[in-house]
GROMACS .gro file of C-alpha atoms in nm:
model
  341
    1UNK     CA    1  -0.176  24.935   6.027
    2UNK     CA    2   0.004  24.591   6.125
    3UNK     CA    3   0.208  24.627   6.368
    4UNK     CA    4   0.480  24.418   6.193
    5UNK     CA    5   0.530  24.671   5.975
    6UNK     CA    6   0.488  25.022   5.847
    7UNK     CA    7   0.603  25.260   5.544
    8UNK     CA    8   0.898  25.500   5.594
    9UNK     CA    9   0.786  25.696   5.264
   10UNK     CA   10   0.592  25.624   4.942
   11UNK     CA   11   0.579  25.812   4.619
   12UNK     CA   12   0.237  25.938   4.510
   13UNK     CA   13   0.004  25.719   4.294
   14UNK     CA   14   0.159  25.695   3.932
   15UNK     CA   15   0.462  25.837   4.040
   16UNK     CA   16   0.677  25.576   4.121
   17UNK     CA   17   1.074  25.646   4.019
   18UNK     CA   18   1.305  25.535   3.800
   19UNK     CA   19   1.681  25.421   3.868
   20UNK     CA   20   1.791  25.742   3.708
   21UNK     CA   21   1.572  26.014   3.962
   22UNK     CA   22   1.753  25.790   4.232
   23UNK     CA   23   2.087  25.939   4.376
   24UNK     CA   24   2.325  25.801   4.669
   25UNK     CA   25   2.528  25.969   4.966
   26UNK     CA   26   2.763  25.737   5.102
   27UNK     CA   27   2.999  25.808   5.403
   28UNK     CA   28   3.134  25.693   5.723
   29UNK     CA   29   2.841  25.912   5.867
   30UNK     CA   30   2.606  25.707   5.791
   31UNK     CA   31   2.722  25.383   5.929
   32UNK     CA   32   2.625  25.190   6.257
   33UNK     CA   33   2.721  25.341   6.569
   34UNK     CA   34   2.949  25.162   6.823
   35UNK     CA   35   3.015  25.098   7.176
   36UNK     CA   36   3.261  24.828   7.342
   37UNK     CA   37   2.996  24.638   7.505
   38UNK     CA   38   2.763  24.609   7.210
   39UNK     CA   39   3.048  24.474   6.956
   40UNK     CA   40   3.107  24.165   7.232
   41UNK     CA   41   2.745  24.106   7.208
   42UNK     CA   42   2.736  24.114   6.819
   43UNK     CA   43   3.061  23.819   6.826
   44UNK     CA   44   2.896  23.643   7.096
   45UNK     CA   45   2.546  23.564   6.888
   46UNK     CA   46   2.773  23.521   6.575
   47UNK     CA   47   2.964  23.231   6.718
   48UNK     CA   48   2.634  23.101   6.830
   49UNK     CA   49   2.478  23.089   6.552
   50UNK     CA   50   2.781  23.012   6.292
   51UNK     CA   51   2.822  22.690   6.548
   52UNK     CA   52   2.431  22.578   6.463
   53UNK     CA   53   2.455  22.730   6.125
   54UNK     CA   54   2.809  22.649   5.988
   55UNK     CA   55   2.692  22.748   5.625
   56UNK     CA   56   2.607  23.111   5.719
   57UNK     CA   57   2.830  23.365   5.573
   58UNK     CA   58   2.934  23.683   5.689
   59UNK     CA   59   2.887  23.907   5.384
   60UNK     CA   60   2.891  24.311   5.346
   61UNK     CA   61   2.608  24.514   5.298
   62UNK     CA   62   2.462  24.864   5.238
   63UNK     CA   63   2.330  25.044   5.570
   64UNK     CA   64   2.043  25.302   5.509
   65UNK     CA   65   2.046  25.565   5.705
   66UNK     CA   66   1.791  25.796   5.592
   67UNK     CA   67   1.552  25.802   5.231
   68UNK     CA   68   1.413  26.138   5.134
   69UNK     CA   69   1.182  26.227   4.844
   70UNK     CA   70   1.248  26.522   4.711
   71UNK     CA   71   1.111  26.765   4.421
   72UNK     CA   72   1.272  27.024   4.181
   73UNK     CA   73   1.022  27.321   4.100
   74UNK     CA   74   1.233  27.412   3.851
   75UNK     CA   75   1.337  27.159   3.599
   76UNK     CA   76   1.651  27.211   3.338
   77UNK     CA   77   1.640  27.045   3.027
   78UNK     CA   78   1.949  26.864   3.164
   79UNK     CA   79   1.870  26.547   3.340
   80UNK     CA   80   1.747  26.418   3.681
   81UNK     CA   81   2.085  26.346   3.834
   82UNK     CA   82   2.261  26.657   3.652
   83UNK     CA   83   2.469  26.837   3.954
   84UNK     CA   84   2.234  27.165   3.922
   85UNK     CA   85   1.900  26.941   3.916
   86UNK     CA   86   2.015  26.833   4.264
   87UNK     CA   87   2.132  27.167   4.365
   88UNK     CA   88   1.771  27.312   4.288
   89UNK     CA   89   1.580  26.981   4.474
   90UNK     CA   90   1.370  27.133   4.801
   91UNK     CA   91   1.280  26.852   5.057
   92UNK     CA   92   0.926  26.737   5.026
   93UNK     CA   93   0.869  26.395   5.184
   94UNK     CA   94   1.101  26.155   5.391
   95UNK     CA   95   1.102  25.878   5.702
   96UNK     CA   96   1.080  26.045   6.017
   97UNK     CA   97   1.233  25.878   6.394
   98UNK     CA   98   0.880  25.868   6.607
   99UNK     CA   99   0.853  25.774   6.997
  100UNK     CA  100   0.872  25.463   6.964
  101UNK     CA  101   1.169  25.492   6.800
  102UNK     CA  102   1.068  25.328   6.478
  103UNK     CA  103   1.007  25.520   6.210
  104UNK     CA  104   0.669  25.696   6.122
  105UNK     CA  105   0.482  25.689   5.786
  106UNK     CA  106   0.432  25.999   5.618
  107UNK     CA  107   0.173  26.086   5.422
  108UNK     CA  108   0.252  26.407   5.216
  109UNK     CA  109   0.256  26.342   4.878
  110UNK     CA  110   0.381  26.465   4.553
  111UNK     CA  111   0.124  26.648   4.311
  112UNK     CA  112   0.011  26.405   4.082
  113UNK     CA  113  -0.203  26.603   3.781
  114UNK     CA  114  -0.051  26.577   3.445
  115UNK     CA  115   0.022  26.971   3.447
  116UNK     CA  116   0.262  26.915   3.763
  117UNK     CA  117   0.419  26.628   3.614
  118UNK     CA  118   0.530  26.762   3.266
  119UNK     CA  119   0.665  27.063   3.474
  120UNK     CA  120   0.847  26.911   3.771
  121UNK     CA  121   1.117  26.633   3.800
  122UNK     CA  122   1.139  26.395   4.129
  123UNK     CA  123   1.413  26.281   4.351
  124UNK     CA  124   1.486  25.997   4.574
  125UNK     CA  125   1.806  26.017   4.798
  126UNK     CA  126   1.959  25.728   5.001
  127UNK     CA  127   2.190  25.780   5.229
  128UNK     CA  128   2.381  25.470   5.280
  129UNK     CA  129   2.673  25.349   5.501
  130UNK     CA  130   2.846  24.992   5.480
  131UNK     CA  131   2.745  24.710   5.727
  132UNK     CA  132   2.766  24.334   5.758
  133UNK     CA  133   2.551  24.061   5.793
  134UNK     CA  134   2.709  23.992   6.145
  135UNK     CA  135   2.611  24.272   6.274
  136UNK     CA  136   2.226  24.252   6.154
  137UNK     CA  137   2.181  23.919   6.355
  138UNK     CA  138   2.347  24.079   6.633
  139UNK     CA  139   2.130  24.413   6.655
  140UNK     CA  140   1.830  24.409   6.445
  141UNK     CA  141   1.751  24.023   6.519
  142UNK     CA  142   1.927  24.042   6.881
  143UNK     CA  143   1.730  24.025   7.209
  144UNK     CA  144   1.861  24.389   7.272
  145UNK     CA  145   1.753  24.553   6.982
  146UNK     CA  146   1.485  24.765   7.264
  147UNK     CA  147   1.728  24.848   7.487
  148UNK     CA  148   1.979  24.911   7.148
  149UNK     CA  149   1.701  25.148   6.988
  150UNK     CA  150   1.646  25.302   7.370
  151UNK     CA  151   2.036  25.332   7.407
  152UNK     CA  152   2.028  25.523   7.034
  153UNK     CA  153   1.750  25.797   7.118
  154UNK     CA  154   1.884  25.932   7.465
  155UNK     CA  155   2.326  25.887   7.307
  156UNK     CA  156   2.240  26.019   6.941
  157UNK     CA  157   1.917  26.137   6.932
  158UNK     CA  158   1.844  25.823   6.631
  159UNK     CA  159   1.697  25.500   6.788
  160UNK     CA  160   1.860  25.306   6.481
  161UNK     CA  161   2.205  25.417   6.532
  162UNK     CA  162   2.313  25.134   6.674
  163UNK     CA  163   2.139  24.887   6.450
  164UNK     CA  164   2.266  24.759   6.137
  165UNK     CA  165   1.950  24.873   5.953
  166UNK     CA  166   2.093  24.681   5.645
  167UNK     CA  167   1.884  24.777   5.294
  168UNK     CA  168   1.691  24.539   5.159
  169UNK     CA  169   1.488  24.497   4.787
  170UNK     CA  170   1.181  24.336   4.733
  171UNK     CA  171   0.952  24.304   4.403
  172UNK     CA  172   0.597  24.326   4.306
  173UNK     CA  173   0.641  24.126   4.040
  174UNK     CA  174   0.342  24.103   3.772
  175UNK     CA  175   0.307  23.811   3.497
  176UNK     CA  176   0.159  23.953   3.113
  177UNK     CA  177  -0.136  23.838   3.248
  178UNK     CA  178  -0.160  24.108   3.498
  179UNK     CA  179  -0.111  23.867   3.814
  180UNK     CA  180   0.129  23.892   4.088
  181UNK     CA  181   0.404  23.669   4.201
  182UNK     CA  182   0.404  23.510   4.553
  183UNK     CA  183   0.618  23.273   4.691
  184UNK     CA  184   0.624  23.042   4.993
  185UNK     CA  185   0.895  23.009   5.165
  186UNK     CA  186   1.124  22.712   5.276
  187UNK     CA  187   1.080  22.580   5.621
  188UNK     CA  188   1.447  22.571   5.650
  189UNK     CA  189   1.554  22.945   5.587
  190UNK     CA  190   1.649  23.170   5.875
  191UNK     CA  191   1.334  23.411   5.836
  192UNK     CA  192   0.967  23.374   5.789
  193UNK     CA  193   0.967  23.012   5.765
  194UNK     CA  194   0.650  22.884   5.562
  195UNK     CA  195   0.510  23.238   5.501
  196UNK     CA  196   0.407  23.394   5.195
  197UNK     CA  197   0.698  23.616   5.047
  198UNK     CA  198   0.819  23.887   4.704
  199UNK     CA  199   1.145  23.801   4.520
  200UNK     CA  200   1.375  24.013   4.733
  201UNK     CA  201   1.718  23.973   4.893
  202UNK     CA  202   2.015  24.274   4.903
  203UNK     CA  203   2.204  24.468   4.698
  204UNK     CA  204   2.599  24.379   4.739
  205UNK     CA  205   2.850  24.630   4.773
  206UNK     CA  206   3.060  24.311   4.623
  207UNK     CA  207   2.866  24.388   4.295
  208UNK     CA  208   3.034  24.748   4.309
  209UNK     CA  209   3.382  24.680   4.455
  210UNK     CA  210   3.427  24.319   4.226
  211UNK     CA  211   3.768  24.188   4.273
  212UNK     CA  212   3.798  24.316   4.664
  213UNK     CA  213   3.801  24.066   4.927
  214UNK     CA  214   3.424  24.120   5.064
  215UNK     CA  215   3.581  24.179   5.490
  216UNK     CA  216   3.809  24.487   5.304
  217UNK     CA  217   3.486  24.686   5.168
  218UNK     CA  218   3.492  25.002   5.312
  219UNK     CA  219   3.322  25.350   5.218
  220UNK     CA  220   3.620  25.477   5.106
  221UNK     CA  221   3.635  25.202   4.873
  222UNK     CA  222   3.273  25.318   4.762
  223UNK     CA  223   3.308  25.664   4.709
  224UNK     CA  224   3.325  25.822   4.379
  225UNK     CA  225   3.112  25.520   4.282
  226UNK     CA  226   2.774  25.637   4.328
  227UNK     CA  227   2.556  25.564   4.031
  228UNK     CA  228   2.755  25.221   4.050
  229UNK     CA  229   2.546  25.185   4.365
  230UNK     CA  230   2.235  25.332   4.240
  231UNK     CA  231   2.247  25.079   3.979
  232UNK     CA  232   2.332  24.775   4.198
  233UNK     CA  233   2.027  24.819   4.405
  234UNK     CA  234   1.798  24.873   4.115
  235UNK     CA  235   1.949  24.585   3.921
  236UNK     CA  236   1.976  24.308   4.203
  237UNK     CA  237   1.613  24.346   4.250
  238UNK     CA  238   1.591  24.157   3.887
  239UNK     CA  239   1.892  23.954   3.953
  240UNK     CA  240   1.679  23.838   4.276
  241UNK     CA  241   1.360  23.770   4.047
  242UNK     CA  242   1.571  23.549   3.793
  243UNK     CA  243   1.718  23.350   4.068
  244UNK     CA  244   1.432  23.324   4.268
  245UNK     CA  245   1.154  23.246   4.016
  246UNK     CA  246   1.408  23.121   3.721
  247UNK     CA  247   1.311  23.359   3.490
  248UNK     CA  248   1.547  23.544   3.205
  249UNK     CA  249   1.670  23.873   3.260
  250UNK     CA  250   1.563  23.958   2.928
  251UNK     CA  251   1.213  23.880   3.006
  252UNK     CA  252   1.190  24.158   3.290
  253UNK     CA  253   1.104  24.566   3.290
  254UNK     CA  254   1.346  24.843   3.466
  255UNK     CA  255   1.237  24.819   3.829
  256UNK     CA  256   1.006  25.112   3.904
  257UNK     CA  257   1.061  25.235   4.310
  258UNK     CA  258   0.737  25.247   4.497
  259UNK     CA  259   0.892  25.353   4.855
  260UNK     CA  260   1.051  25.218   5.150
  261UNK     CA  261   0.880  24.982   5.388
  262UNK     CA  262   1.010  24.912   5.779
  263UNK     CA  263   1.029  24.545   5.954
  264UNK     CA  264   0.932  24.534   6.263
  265UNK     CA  265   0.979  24.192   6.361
  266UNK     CA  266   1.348  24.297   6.297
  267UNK     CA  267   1.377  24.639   6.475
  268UNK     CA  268   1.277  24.808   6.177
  269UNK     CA  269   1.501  24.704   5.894
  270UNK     CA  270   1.468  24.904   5.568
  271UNK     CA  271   1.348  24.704   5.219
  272UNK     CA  272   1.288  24.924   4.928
  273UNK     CA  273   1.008  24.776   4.736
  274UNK     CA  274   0.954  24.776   4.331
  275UNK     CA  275   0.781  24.713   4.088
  276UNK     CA  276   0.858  24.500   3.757
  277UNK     CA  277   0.656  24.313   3.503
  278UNK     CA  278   0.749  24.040   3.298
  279UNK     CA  279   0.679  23.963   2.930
  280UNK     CA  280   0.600  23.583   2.999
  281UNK     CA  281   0.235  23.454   3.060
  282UNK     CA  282   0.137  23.316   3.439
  283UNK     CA  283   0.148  22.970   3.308
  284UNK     CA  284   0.497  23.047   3.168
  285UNK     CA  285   0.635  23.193   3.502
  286UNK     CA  286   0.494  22.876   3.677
  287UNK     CA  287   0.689  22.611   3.449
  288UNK     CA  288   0.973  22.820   3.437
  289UNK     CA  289   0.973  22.823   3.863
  290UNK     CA  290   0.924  22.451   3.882
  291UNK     CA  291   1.183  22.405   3.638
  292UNK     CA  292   1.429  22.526   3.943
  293UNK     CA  293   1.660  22.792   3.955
  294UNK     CA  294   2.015  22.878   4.146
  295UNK     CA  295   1.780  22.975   4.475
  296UNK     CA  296   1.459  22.765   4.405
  297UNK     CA  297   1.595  22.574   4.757
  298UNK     CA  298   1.452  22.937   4.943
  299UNK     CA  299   1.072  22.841   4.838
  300UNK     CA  300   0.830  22.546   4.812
  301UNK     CA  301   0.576  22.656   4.559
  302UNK     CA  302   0.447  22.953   4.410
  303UNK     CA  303   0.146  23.153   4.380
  304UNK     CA  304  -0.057  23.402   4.172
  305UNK     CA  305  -0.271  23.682   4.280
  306UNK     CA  306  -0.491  23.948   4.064
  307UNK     CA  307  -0.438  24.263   4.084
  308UNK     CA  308  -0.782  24.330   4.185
  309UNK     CA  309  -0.721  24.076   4.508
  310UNK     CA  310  -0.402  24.249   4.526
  311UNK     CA  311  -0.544  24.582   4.630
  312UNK     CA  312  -0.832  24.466   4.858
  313UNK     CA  313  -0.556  24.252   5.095
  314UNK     CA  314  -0.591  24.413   5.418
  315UNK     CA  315  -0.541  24.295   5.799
  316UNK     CA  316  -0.870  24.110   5.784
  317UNK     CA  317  -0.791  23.937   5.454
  318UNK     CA  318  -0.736  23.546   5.534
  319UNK     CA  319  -0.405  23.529   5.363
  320UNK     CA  320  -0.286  23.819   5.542
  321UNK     CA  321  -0.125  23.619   5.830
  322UNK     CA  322   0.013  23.397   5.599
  323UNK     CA  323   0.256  23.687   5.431
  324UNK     CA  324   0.602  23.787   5.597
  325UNK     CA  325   0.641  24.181   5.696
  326UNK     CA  326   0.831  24.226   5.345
  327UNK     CA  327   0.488  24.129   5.128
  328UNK     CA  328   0.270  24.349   5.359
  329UNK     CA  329   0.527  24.634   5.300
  330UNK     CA  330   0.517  24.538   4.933
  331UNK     CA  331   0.150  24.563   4.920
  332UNK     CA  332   0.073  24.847   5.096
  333UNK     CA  333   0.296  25.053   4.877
  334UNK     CA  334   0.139  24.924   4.589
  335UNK     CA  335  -0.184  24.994   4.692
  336UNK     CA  336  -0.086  25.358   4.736
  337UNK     CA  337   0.149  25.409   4.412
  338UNK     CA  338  -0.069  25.172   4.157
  339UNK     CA  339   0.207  25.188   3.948
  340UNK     CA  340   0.012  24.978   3.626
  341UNK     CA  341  -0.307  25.181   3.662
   0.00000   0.00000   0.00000
């Protein structure tokens, strides 16, 4: 597998979830770790780069600290998120902390025949902390993310506890024509540069706590709000699409979850990758993107892939070196889900 990246968990092929089998845990737990020294380092790189950058922007985000799939043997005829469904869920699949401290693939999978799927119900559960994006340039993208993820294993026994590990969405977006969005990005954003990249960005915990200064977002100010937040990162992957690609809202499907995929060239960050089709024709996505939209200044042209070329990328494809860790994440998850099969 590339070394730039690797999954954290997948769902089994033609299983991939819907916002309603997803559920959240947010608390304090689950947010970074501190120590005096490492908070000086974090201010030190943001003044850096806010003097080069003066435009950059300090916004809150959500901080993943674990993803488990999960099944329920034992399905009610109440639904997925009902209190009991969750109460019945047994652990079946989820990211695990290797050596290296990055976290391992894992390769059990959910039962796929039709029998198993009209009798069992499956759960995905994110537990999720608050974070900054401060503190990702000054952990994940810092010089001392080894020694941070080092640091992490031997204090905490979690080589990311000390990294903002901020979530991120991507989509594997596909035209009524069956081909897949890709689009190259600007030389002049922070990451990836020039490489081949998915619609993606974050889900805001602004979206969830609207009307609260962004520095005063909190998990306390989160809690009770759960499916709020389960809907935020489901929906932002769409919002993403339409201000990426300029496409209506109207015009995309309810994001289907195909797992969670690990950047390495950033310590490991977390992006949850989806997929979503669209109702207009490749031709139509491509004069709606050159028409512009409110982020068209992230990209300088887009591209179309099959499906078929879609599942034979691999490490010795040519265009694999063009594409950013996020696309190979992307595309290895599809490969294994094949959620349109």
């Amino acid at each position: 597998m590339d070394s730039e990246v690797s999954l954290m968990l997948h769902c089994a092929p033609l299983q991939a979830l819907e916002e309603h089998q997803t559920h959240v845990e947010i608390s304090d737990r689950f947010n970074r770790q501190s120590f005096p020294e490492i908070e000086e380092h974090i201010e030190a790189i943001w003044r850096d780069r806010v003097t080069k950058e003066p435009w950059l922007f300090n916004g809150a985000k959500f901080r993943l600290h674990s993803a488990v799939l999960s099944i329920n043997p034992h399905p009610t005829n109440r639904p997925v998120g009902s209190t009991d469904a969750r109460k019945q869920c047994t652990s079946l699949e989820k990211g695990h902390l290797g050596e290296q401290g990055v976290h391992n693939p894992v390769h059990k999978h959910i039962p796929s025949d039709k029998a198993t799927k009209d009798e069992q119900s499956y759960v995905l559960k994110l537990q999720l902390g608050v974070t900054c994006y401060k503190d990702y340039i000054g952990t994940n993208w810092s010089q001392k993310a080894e020694k941070l993820q080092t640091h992490g294993e031997a204090e905490c026994a979690d080589p990311q506890a000390f990294l903002a590990q901020p979530l991120g969405v991507g989509a594997v977006l596909a035209t009524s024509d069956g081909d897949i969005v890709l689009l190259r990005r600007s030389q002049k954003v922070a990451e990836a540069a020039g490489l081949l990249d998915i619609p993606g960005g974050h889900p805001e915990p602004k979206m969830v706590c609207q009307g609260v200064n962004e520095k005063m977002i909190s998990v306390d100010l989160l809690r009770g709000k759960e499916r709020a937040i389960v809907s935020e990162i489901f929906s932002s992957v769409c919002v993403e699409i339409s201000d990426e690609v300029n496409l209506p809202l109207s015009s995309l499907s309810k994001p289907l979850f195909l797992g969670m995929a690990l950047n390495h060239t950033s310590a490991g960050r977390p992006s949850a990758e989806f997929y979503v089709r669209c109702s207009l024709t490749t031709e139509e996505v491509r004069e709606s993107y050159r028409r512009g939209g409110p982020e068209a200044h992230e990209s300088t042209d887009i591209l179309f892939l099959s499906r078929a070329e879609l599942l034979q990328l691999n490490e010795n494809s040519p265009l694999w070196s063009q594409m950013c860790p996020s696309v190979k994440g992307a595309v290895l998850l599809y490969q294994r889900v094949m959620p349109d099969h």
